[in-house]
Amino acid sequence: MKSKFFFPDGQNSALVRKLTKQYSVSTVCQEARCPNRGLCWENLSATFLLLGPYCTRSCRFCYVKKGKPSEVDYLNIDKFASSLANLNIKYYTFTMVTRDDLPDHGVYYLKSLFYKIKEAKPDSYIEVLISDLGGDYKNLYNLLKDKDLVDVLAHNIETVKRLTPLIRDKRFSYEKSLQVLYNAKQIRNNVITKSSIILGFGEEKEEVFETMDDLLKVNCQALTIGQYFRPSLKNIEVKKVYSDQEFELFEKVALEKGFLFVKAGKNVRTSYKAYEIIKIIDSLKNLK
Ligand code: SF4
């Protein structure tokens, strides 16, 4: 039977697969069973899942494996970075599992990797989707303080305030996530901040608009809105599937409210067409 997805079997997909095996990293495209993965990989856009594959938290919508975290491969950072730098990619997107077991929540690893990539490819861009780094300002400061290392700092609010305790691991909170985004802009004004809302958990439209307002209050500049698809029976069920017209409405409202960059749609995930933000990054580079 023909797959309904673009299966990742082309040359570039093979390259991404090779890298993930060689350095024991995975892509969030695989871990989260993203429906766009074949298409993205062929365009050499893959979101690498760092510090994984095991996450120390258990959000109820998430398919990333939970369990005892793996050893961090500090020794191969240089090799991994140079392999990444050799890929025909200008805009790198990374995400991470939450590492509550590490005192710095993984910041040293992230920074070391990004330094090496930027050293080899100074004209590249880096977007990283982070955990809340334990809610520790010092960790965020260490990640962001260096000018031009991280271009886009993403931290996902995921859902509306009312549903956060039901959907997310108890160690996350709606307010803490807003604080992460607020702090990021305080630390470095020229970093673009980004967040994502997943729909389909039983939220009301008004609550989604309120979440947009809350994100704008902490100066979050980019937003993605996507549909939740239950990845397995262990995950929370889908309460509603939104129509394309409803996603169009959310995108229109978010732009009118003041986000600089918005992508909304059924298959949209945090890194969806992320590279389109380059123009905005360049225009902010002269600040601070
Ligand atoms: S923190 Fe939650 S959403 Fe993020 S990888 Fe872990 S379980 Fe998934």
Coordinates of N, CA and C in Angstrom, one line a residue, residues 168-286:
R168 N 0.9 18.7 30.4 CA 2.3 18.8 30.5 C 2.8 18.1 31.8
D169 N 4.0 17.7 31.8 CA 4.6 17.1 33.1 C 4.4 18.2 34.2
K170 N 4.2 17.7 35.4 CA 3.9 18.6 36.5 C 5.1 19.6 36.8
R171 N 6.2 19.3 36.3 CA 7.4 20.2 36.6 C 7.3 21.4 35.7
F172 N 6.5 21.4 34.6 CA 6.4 22.6 33.8 C 5.2 23.4 34.4
S173 N 5.3 24.7 34.1 CA 4.1 25.5 34.4 C 3.9 26.5 33.3
Y174 N 2.7 27.0 33.1 CA 2.4 28.0 32.1 C 3.2 29.3 32.4
E175 N 3.2 29.7 33.7 CA 3.9 30.9 34.1 C 5.5 30.7 33.9
K176 N 6.0 29.5 34.2 CA 7.4 29.3 34.1 C 7.8 29.4 32.6
S177 N 7.0 28.9 31.8 CA 7.4 28.9 30.3 C 7.3 30.4 29.8
L178 N 6.4 31.2 30.3 CA 6.4 32.6 29.9 C 7.6 33.3 30.4
Q179 N 8.0 32.9 31.6 CA 9.2 33.5 32.2 C 10.4 33.2 31.4
V180 N 10.5 32.0 30.9 CA 11.7 31.6 30.1 C 11.8 32.5 28.9
L181 N 10.7 32.8 28.2 CA 10.7 33.6 27.0 C 11.0 35.1 27.4
Y182 N 10.4 35.5 28.5 CA 10.7 36.9 29.0 C 12.2 37.0 29.3
N183 N 12.7 36.1 30.0 CA 14.1 36.2 30.4 C 15.1 36.2 29.2
A184 N 14.7 35.4 28.2 CA 15.5 35.3 27.0 C 15.7 36.7 26.4
K185 N 14.6 37.4 26.3 CA 14.8 38.8 25.7 C 15.5 39.8 26.6
Q186 N 15.4 39.5 27.9 CA 16.1 40.4 28.8 C 17.6 40.1 28.7
I187 N 18.0 38.9 28.5 CA 19.4 38.5 28.4 C 20.0 39.0 27.1
R188 N 19.3 38.8 26.0 CA 19.8 39.3 24.7 C 18.6 39.8 23.8
N189 N 18.6 41.0 23.7 CA 17.4 41.6 22.9 C 17.4 41.2 21.5
N190 N 18.5 40.8 20.9 CA 18.5 40.5 19.5 C 18.3 39.0 19.2
V191 N 18.0 38.3 20.2 CA 17.6 36.9 19.9 C 16.1 36.9 19.6
I192 N 15.7 36.1 18.6 CA 14.3 36.0 18.3 C 13.7 34.9 19.2
T193 N 12.6 35.2 19.9 CA 11.9 34.2 20.7 C 10.7 33.7 20.0
K194 N 10.5 32.4 20.2 CA 9.5 31.7 19.5 C 8.8 30.7 20.4
S195 N 7.5 30.4 20.1 CA 6.8 29.4 20.9 C 5.8 28.7 20.0
S196 N 5.2 27.7 20.6 CA 4.3 26.9 19.8 C 3.1 26.5 20.6
I197 N 1.9 26.5 20.0 CA 0.7 26.0 20.6 C 0.2 24.8 19.8
I198 N -0.1 23.7 20.5 CA -0.7 22.6 19.9 C -2.2 22.6 20.2
L199 N -3.0 22.4 19.1 CA -4.4 22.4 19.3 C -5.0 21.0 19.3
G200 N -6.1 20.8 20.0 CA -6.8 19.5 19.9 C -7.0 18.9 21.2
F201 N -6.6 19.6 22.3 CA -6.7 19.0 23.7 C -8.0 19.4 24.4
G202 N -8.8 20.2 23.7 CA -10.1 20.6 24.3 C -10.1 22.1 24.7
E203 N -9.2 22.8 24.2 CA -9.1 24.3 24.4 C -10.2 25.0 23.7
E204 N -10.6 26.2 24.3 CA -11.6 27.1 23.6 C -10.8 28.0 22.7
K205 N -11.4 28.5 21.7 CA -10.7 29.5 20.8 C -10.3 30.7 21.6
E206 N -11.2 31.2 22.5 CA -10.8 32.4 23.3 C -9.6 32.2 24.1
E207 N -9.4 31.0 24.6 CA -8.2 30.6 25.4 C -7.0 30.7 24.5
V208 N -7.1 30.3 23.3 CA -6.0 30.3 22.4 C -5.6 31.8 22.2
F209 N -6.6 32.6 22.0 CA -6.3 34.0 21.7 C -5.6 34.6 23.0
E210 N -6.1 34.2 24.2 CA -5.5 34.7 25.4 C -4.0 34.2 25.5
T211 N -3.8 33.0 25.1 CA -2.4 32.5 25.1 C -1.5 33.3 24.2
M212 N -2.0 33.7 23.1 CA -1.3 34.6 22.1 C -1.0 35.9 22.9
D213 N -2.0 36.5 23.5 CA -1.7 37.7 24.2 C -0.7 37.6 25.3
D214 N -0.7 36.5 26.1 CA 0.3 36.3 27.1 C 1.7 36.1 26.5
L215 N 1.8 35.5 25.4 CA 3.1 35.3 24.7 C 3.6 36.7 24.2
L216 N 2.7 37.5 23.7 CA 3.1 38.8 23.2 C 3.5 39.7 24.4
K217 N 2.9 39.5 25.6 CA 3.3 40.4 26.7 C 4.7 40.1 27.1
V218 N 5.2 38.9 26.9 CA 6.6 38.6 27.2 C 7.5 38.8 26.0
N219 N 7.0 39.5 25.0 CA 7.8 39.8 23.8 C 8.2 38.6 23.0
C220 N 7.3 37.6 23.0 CA 7.6 36.5 22.1 C 7.2 36.9 20.7
Q221 N 8.1 36.6 19.7 CA 8.0 37.2 18.4 C 7.5 36.2 17.3
A222 N 7.7 35.0 17.5 CA 7.3 34.0 16.5 C 6.5 32.9 17.1
L223 N 5.5 32.4 16.3 CA 4.6 31.5 16.8 C 4.2 30.4 15.8
T224 N 4.2 29.2 16.2 CA 3.6 28.2 15.3 C 2.4 27.5 16.0
I225 N 1.4 27.2 15.2 CA 0.2 26.5 15.8 C -0.1 25.3 15.0
G226 N -0.1 24.2 15.6 CA -0.4 22.9 14.9 C -1.4 22.1 15.5
Q227 N -1.8 21.0 14.9 CA -2.8 20.1 15.4 C -2.1 18.9 16.1
Y228 N -2.7 18.5 17.2 CA -2.3 17.3 17.9 C -2.8 16.1 17.3
F229 N -2.0 15.1 17.0 CA -2.4 13.8 16.5 C -1.9 12.8 17.5
R230 N -2.7 12.0 18.1 CA -2.3 11.1 19.1 C -1.3 10.1 18.6
P231 N 0.0 10.2 19.1 CA 1.0 9.3 18.5 C 0.9 7.8 18.9
S232 N 0.3 7.6 20.0 CA 0.1 6.2 20.5 C -1.1 6.1 21.4
L233 N -1.6 4.9 21.7 CA -2.7 4.8 22.7 C -2.4 5.3 24.1
K234 N -1.1 5.3 24.4 CA -0.7 5.7 25.7 C -0.8 7.2 25.9
N235 N -0.8 7.9 24.8 CA -0.9 9.4 24.9 C -2.4 9.9 25.0
I236 N -2.5 11.1 25.4 CA -3.8 11.7 25.7 C -4.6 11.7 24.3
E237 N -5.9 11.6 24.5 CA -6.7 11.5 23.2 C -6.9 12.9 22.6
V238 N -7.3 12.9 21.3 CA -7.5 14.1 20.6 C -9.0 14.5 20.8
K239 N -9.2 15.7 21.2 CA -10.5 16.2 21.5 C -11.2 16.9 20.3
K240 N -10.3 17.5 19.4 CA -10.9 18.1 18.2 C -9.8 18.2 17.2
V241 N -10.3 18.0 15.9 CA -9.4 18.2 14.8 C -9.9 19.5 14.1
Y242 N -9.0 20.5 14.0 CA -9.4 21.8 13.4 C -9.3 21.8 11.9
S243 N -10.1 22.6 11.3 CA -10.2 22.6 9.8 C -9.1 23.6 9.3
D244 N -8.8 23.5 8.0 CA -7.8 24.4 7.4 C -8.2 25.9 7.6
Q245 N -9.5 26.1 7.5 CA -10.1 27.5 7.7 C -9.8 28.0 9.1
E246 N -10.0 27.1 10.1 CA -9.8 27.6 11.4 C -8.3 27.9 11.7
F247 N -7.4 27.1 11.1 CA -6.0 27.4 11.2 C -5.6 28.7 10.5
E248 N -6.3 29.0 9.4 CA -6.1 30.2 8.7 C -6.5 31.4 9.6
L249 N -7.6 31.2 10.3 CA -8.1 32.3 11.2 C -7.1 32.5 12.3
F250 N -6.6 31.4 12.9 CA -5.6 31.6 14.0 C -4.3 32.3 13.5
E251 N -3.9 32.0 12.3 CA -2.7 32.6 11.7 C -3.0 34.1 11.5
K252 N -4.1 34.4 10.9 CA -4.5 35.8 10.7 C -4.5 36.6 12.0
V253 N -5.2 36.1 13.0 CA -5.4 36.8 14.2 C -4.0 37.0 14.9
A254 N -3.1 35.9 14.9 CA -1.8 36.0 15.5 C -1.0 37.1 14.8
L255 N -1.1 37.2 13.5 CA -0.3 38.3 12.8 C -0.9 39.7 13.1
E256 N -2.2 39.7 13.2 CA -2.8 41.0 13.5 C -2.5 41.5 15.0
K257 N -2.4 40.5 15.8 CA -2.0 40.8 17.2 C -0.6 41.3 17.4
G258 N 0.3 40.9 16.4 CA 1.6 41.5 16.5 C 2.8 40.5 16.4
F259 N 2.5 39.2 16.2 CA 3.7 38.3 16.0 C 4.3 38.6 14.7
L260 N 5.7 38.5 14.6 CA 6.4 38.9 13.4 C 6.4 37.7 12.4
F261 N 6.2 36.5 13.0 CA 6.3 35.3 12.2 C 5.3 34.3 12.7
V262 N 4.4 33.8 11.8 CA 3.4 32.8 12.3 C 3.2 31.7 11.2
K263 N 3.2 30.5 11.7 CA 2.8 29.4 10.8 C 1.8 28.6 11.5
A264 N 0.6 28.4 10.9 CA -0.4 27.6 11.5 C -1.0 26.6 10.5
G265 N -1.2 25.4 10.9 CA -1.8 24.4 10.0 C -1.7 23.1 10.7
K266 N -2.4 22.1 10.1 CA -2.5 20.8 10.7 C -1.1 20.1 11.0
N267 N -0.3 20.2 10.0 CA 1.0 19.5 10.1 C 2.2 20.5 10.6
V268 N 1.8 21.6 11.0 CA 2.8 22.6 11.5 C 3.4 22.2 12.8
R269 N 4.7 22.1 12.9 CA 5.4 21.9 14.2 C 6.4 23.0 14.4
T270 N 7.0 23.1 15.6 CA 7.8 24.3 15.9 C 8.8 24.7 14.8
S271 N 9.4 23.7 14.2 CA 10.5 24.1 13.2 C 10.0 24.1 11.8
Y272 N 8.7 24.1 11.6 CA 8.1 24.1 10.2 C 8.5 25.4 9.5
K273 N 9.1 25.2 8.3 CA 9.6 26.4 7.5 C 10.3 27.4 8.3
A274 N 11.1 26.9 9.3 CA 11.7 27.8 10.3 C 12.7 28.8 9.6
Y275 N 13.3 28.3 8.5 CA 14.3 29.1 7.8 C 13.7 30.4 7.2
E276 N 12.4 30.5 7.1 CA 11.8 31.7 6.6 C 12.0 32.9 7.5
I277 N 12.5 32.6 8.7 CA 12.6 33.7 9.7 C 13.9 34.5 9.5
I278 N 14.8 34.0 8.6 CA 16.1 34.6 8.4 C 16.1 36.1 8.2
K279 N 15.1 36.6 7.4 CA 15.1 38.0 7.1 C 14.9 38.8 8.4
I280 N 14.0 38.3 9.3 CA 13.8 39.0 10.6 C 15.0 39.0 11.4
I281 N 15.7 37.9 11.4 CA 17.0 37.8 12.2 C 18.0 38.8 11.8
D282 N 18.1 38.9 10.4 CA 19.1 39.8 9.9 C 18.7 41.3 10.2
S283 N 17.4 41.6 10.2 CA 17.1 42.9 10.5 C 17.3 43.3 12.0
L284 N 17.3 42.3 12.9 CA 17.5 42.6 14.3 C 19.0 42.5 14.7
K285 N 19.8 42.0 13.8 CA 21.2 41.7 14.2 C 22.0 43.0 14.6
N286 N 21.5 44.1 14.2 CA 22.3 45.4 14.6 C 21.9 45.9 15.9

